[in-house]
Tab-separated table of N, CA and C in Angstrom:
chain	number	residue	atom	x	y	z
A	1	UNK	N	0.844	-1.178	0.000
A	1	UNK	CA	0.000	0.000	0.000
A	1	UNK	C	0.888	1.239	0.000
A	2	UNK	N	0.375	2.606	-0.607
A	2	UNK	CA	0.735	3.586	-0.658
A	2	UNK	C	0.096	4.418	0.481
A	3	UNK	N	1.430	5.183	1.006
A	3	UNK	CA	0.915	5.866	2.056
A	3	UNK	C	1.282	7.793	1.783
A	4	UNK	N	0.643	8.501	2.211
A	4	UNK	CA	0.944	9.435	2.114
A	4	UNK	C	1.732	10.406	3.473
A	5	UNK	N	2.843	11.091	3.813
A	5	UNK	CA	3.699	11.565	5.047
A	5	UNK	C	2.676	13.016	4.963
A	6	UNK	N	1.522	13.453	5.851
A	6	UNK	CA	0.969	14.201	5.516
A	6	UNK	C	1.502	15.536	7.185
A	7	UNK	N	1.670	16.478	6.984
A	7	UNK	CA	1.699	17.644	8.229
A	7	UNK	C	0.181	17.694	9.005
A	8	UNK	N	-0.995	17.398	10.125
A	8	UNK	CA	-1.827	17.497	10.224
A	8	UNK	C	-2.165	19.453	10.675
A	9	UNK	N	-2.705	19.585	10.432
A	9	UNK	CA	-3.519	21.451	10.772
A	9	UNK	C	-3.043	21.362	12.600
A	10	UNK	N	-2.641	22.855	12.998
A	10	UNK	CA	-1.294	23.026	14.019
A	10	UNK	C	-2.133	24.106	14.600
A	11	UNK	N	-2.446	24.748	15.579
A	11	UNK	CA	-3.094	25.869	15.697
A	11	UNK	C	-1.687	26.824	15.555
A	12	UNK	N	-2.270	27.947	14.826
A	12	UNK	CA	-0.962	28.618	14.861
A	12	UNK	C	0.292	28.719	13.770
A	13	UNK	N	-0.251	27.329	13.212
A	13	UNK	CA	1.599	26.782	12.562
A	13	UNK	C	0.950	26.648	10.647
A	14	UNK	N	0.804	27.306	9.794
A	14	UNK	CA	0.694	27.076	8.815
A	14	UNK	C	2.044	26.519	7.842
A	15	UNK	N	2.798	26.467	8.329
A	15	UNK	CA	4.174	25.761	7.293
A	15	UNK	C	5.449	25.648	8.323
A	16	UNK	N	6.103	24.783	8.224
A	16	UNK	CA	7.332	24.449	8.508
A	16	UNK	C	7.715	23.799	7.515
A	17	UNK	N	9.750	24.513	7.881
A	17	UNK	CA	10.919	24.100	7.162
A	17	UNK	C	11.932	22.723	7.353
A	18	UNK	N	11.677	22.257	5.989
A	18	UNK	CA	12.409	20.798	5.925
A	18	UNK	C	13.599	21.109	5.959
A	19	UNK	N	14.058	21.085	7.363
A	19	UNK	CA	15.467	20.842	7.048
A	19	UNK	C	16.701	19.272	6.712
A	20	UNK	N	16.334	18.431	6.891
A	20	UNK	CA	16.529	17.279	6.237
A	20	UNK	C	16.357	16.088	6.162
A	21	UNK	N	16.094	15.803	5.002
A	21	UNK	CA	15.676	14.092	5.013
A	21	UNK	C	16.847	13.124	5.012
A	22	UNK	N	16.617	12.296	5.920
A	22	UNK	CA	17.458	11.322	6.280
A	22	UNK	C	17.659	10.163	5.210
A	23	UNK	N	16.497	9.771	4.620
A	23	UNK	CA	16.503	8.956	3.482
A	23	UNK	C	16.354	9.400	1.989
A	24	UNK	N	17.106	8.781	1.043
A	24	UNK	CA	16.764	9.399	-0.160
A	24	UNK	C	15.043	8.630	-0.869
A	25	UNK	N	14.531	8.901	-1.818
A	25	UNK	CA	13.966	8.511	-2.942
A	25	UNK	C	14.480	7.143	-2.995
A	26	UNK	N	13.629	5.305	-2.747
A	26	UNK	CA	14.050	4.276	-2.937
A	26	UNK	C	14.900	3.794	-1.886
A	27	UNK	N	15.175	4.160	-0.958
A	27	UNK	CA	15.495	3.942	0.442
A	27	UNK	C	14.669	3.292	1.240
A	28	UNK	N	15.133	2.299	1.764
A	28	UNK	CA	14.087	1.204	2.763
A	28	UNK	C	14.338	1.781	3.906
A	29	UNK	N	12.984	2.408	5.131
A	29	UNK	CA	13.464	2.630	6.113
A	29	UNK	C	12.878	2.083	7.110
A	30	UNK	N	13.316	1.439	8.033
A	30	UNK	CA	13.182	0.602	8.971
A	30	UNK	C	12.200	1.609	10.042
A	31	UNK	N	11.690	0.737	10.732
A	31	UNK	CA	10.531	1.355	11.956
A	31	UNK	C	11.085	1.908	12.851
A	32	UNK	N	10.731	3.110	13.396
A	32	UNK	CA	11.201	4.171	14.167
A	32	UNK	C	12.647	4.362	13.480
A	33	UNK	N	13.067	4.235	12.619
A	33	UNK	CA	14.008	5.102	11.832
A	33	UNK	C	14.164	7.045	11.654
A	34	UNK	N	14.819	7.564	11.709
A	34	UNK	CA	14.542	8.657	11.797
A	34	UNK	C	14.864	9.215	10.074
A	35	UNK	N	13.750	9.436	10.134
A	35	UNK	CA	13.166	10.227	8.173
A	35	UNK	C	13.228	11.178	8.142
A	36	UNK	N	12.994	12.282	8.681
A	36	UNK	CA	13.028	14.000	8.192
A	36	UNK	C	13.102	14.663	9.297
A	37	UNK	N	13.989	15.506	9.202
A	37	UNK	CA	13.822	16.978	10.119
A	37	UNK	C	13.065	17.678	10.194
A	38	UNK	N	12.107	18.535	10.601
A	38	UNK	CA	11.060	19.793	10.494
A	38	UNK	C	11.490	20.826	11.485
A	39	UNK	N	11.210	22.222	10.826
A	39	UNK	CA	11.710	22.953	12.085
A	39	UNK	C	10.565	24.121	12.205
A	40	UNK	N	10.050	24.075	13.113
A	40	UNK	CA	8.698	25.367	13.228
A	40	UNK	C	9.239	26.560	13.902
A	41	UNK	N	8.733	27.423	14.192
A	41	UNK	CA	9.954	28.560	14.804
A	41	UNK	C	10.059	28.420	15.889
A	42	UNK	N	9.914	27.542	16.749
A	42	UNK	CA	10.011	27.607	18.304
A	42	UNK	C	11.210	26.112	18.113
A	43	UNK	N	10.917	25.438	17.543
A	43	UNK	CA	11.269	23.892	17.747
A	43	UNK	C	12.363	23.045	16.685
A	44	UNK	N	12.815	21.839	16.637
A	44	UNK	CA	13.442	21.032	15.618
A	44	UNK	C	12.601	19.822	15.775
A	45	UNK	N	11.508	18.973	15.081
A	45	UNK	CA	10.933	17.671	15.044
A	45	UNK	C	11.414	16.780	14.628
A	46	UNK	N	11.706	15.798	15.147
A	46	UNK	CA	11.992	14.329	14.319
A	46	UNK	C	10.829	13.666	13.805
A	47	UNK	N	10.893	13.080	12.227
A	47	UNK	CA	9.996	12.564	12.690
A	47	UNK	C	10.723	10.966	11.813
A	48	UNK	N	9.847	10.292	12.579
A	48	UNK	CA	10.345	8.451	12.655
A	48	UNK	C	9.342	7.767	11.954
A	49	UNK	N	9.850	7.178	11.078
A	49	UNK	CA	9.042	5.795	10.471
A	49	UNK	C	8.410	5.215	11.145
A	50	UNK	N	6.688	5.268	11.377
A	50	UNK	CA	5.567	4.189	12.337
A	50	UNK	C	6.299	2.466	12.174
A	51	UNK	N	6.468	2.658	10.565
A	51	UNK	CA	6.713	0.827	10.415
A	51	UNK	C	8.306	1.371	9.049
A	52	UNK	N	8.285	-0.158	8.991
A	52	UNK	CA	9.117	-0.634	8.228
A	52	UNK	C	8.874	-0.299	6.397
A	53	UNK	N	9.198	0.350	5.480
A	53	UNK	CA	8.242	0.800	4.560
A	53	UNK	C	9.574	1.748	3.477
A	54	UNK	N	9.078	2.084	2.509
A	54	UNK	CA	10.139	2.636	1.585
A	54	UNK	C	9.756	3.613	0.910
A	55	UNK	N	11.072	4.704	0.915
A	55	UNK	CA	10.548	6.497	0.971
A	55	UNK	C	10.587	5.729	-0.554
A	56	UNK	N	9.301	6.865	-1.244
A	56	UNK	CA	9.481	6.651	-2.412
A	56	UNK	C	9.235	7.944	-3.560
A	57	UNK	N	8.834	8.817	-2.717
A	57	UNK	CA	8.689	10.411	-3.198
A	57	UNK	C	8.753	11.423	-2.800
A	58	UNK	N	9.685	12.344	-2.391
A	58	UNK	CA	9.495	13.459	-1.854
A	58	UNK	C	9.260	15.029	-2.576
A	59	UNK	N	8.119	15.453	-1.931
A	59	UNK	CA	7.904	16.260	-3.062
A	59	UNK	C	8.484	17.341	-2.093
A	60	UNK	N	8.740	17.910	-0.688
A	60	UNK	CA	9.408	18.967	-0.100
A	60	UNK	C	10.644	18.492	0.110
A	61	UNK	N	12.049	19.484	-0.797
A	61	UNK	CA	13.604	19.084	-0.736
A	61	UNK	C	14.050	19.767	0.654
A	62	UNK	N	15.323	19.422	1.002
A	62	UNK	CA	15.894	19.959	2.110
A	62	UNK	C	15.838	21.390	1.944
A	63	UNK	N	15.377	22.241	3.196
A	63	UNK	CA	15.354	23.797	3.077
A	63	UNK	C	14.143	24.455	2.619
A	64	UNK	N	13.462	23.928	2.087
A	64	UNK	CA	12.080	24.490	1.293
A	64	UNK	C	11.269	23.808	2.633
A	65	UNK	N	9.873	24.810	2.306
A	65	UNK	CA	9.312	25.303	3.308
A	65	UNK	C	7.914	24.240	2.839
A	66	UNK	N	7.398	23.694	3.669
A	66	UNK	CA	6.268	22.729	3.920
A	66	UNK	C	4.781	23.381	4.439
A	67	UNK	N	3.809	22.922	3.522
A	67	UNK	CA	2.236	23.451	3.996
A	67	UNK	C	1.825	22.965	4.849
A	68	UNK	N	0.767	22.684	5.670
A	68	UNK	CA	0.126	21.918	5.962
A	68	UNK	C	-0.862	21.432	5.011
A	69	UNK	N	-1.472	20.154	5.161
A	69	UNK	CA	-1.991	19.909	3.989
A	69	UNK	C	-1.258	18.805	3.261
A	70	UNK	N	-0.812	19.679	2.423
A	70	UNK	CA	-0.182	18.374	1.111
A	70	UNK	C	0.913	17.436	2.062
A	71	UNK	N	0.749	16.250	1.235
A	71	UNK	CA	2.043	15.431	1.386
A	71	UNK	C	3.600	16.061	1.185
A	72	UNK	N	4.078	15.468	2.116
A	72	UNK	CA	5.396	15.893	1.998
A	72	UNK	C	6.226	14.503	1.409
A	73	UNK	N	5.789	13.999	1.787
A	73	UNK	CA	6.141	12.435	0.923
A	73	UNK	C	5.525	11.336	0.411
A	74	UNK	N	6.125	10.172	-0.483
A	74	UNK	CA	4.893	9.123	-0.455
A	74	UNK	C	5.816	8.357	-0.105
A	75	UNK	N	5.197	7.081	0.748
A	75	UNK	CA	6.204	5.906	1.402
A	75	UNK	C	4.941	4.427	0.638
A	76	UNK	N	6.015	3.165	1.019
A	76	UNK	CA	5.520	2.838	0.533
A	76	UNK	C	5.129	1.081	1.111
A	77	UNK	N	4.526	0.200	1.322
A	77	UNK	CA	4.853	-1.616	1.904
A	77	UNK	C	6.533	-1.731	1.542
A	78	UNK	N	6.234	-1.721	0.130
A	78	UNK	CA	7.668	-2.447	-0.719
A	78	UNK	C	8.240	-1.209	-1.492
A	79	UNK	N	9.075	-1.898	-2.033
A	79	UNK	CA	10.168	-0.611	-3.074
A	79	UNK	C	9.477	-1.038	-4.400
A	80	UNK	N	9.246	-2.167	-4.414
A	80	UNK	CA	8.442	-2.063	-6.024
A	80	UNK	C	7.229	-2.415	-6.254
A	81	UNK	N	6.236	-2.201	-5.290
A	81	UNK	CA	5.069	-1.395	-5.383
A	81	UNK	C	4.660	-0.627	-6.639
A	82	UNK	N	4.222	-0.769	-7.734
A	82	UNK	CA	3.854	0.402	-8.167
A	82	UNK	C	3.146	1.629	-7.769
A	83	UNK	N	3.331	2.619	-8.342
A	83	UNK	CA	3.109	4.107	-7.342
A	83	UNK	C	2.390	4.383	-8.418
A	84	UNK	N	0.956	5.061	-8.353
A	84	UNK	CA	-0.432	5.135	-9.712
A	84	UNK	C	-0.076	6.665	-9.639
A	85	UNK	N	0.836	7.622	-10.297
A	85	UNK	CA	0.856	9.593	-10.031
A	85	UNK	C	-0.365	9.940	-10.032
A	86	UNK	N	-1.432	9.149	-11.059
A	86	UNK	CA	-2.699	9.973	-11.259
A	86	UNK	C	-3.668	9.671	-9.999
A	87	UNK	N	-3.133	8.577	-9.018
A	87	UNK	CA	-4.487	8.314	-8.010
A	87	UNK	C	-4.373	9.780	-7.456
A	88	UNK	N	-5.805	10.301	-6.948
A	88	UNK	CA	-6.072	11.574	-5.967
A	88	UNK	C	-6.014	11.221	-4.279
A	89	UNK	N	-4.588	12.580	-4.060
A	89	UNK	CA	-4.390	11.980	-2.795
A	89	UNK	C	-5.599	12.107	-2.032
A	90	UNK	N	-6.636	12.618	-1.795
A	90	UNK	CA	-7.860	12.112	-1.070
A	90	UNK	C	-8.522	10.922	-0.849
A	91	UNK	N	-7.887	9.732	-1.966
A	91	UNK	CA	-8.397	8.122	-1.605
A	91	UNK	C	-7.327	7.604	-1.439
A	92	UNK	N	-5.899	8.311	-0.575
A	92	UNK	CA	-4.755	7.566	-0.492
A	92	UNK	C	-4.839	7.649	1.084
A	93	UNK	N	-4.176	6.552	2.046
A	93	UNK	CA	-4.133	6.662	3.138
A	93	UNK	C	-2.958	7.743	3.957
A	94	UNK	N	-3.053	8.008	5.209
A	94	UNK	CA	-2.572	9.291	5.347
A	94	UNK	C	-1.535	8.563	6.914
A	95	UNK	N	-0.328	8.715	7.056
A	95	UNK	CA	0.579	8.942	8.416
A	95	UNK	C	0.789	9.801	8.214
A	96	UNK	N	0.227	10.614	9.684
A	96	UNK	CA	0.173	11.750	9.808
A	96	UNK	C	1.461	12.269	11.186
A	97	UNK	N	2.182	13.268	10.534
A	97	UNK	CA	3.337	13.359	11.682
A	97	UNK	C	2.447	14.035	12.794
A	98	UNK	N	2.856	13.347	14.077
A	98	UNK	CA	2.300	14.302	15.185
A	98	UNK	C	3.340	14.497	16.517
């Protein structure tokens, strides 16, 4: 299954900055692995792989600034999974960093 790395709505917080991803594009990352940096203006977030699963898209690069809302990544069961670009992320499932 395809999952989507989604930011959930923050009171207060409309975007934070990626400062870096730990895994590239096709990278298997193991559970509680640590995947991306976020930095809001008070704070630095880790955030960790729920499960075992493989980064497979990142659409926010290191330094560029993150919505809430959209995906910041797509992860994935397997590495060769096919990934559908045209499914709408609204019928894709959502880990949501919290």
């Amino acid at each position: 299954m395809v999952y989507q790395l989604v930011l959930p709505a923050m009171e207060g917080i409309e975007e934070l900055r990626v400062l870096q991803w730990h895994k590239k594009e096709g990278d298997l990352v193991e559970a509680e692995q640590l995947l991306v940096e976020l930095e809001t203006d008070k704070a630095v977030v880790e955030i960790r792989s729920p499960r075992t699963c493989a980064l497979r898209k990142v659409f926010v690069s290191d330094g560029s600034w993150a919505l809430i809302g959209p995906p910041l990544a797509w992860l994935s069961d397997a590495a060769d999974e096919p990934v559908v670009a045209d499914t709408h992320p609204d019928f894709m499932p959502m880990w949501e960093v919290l």
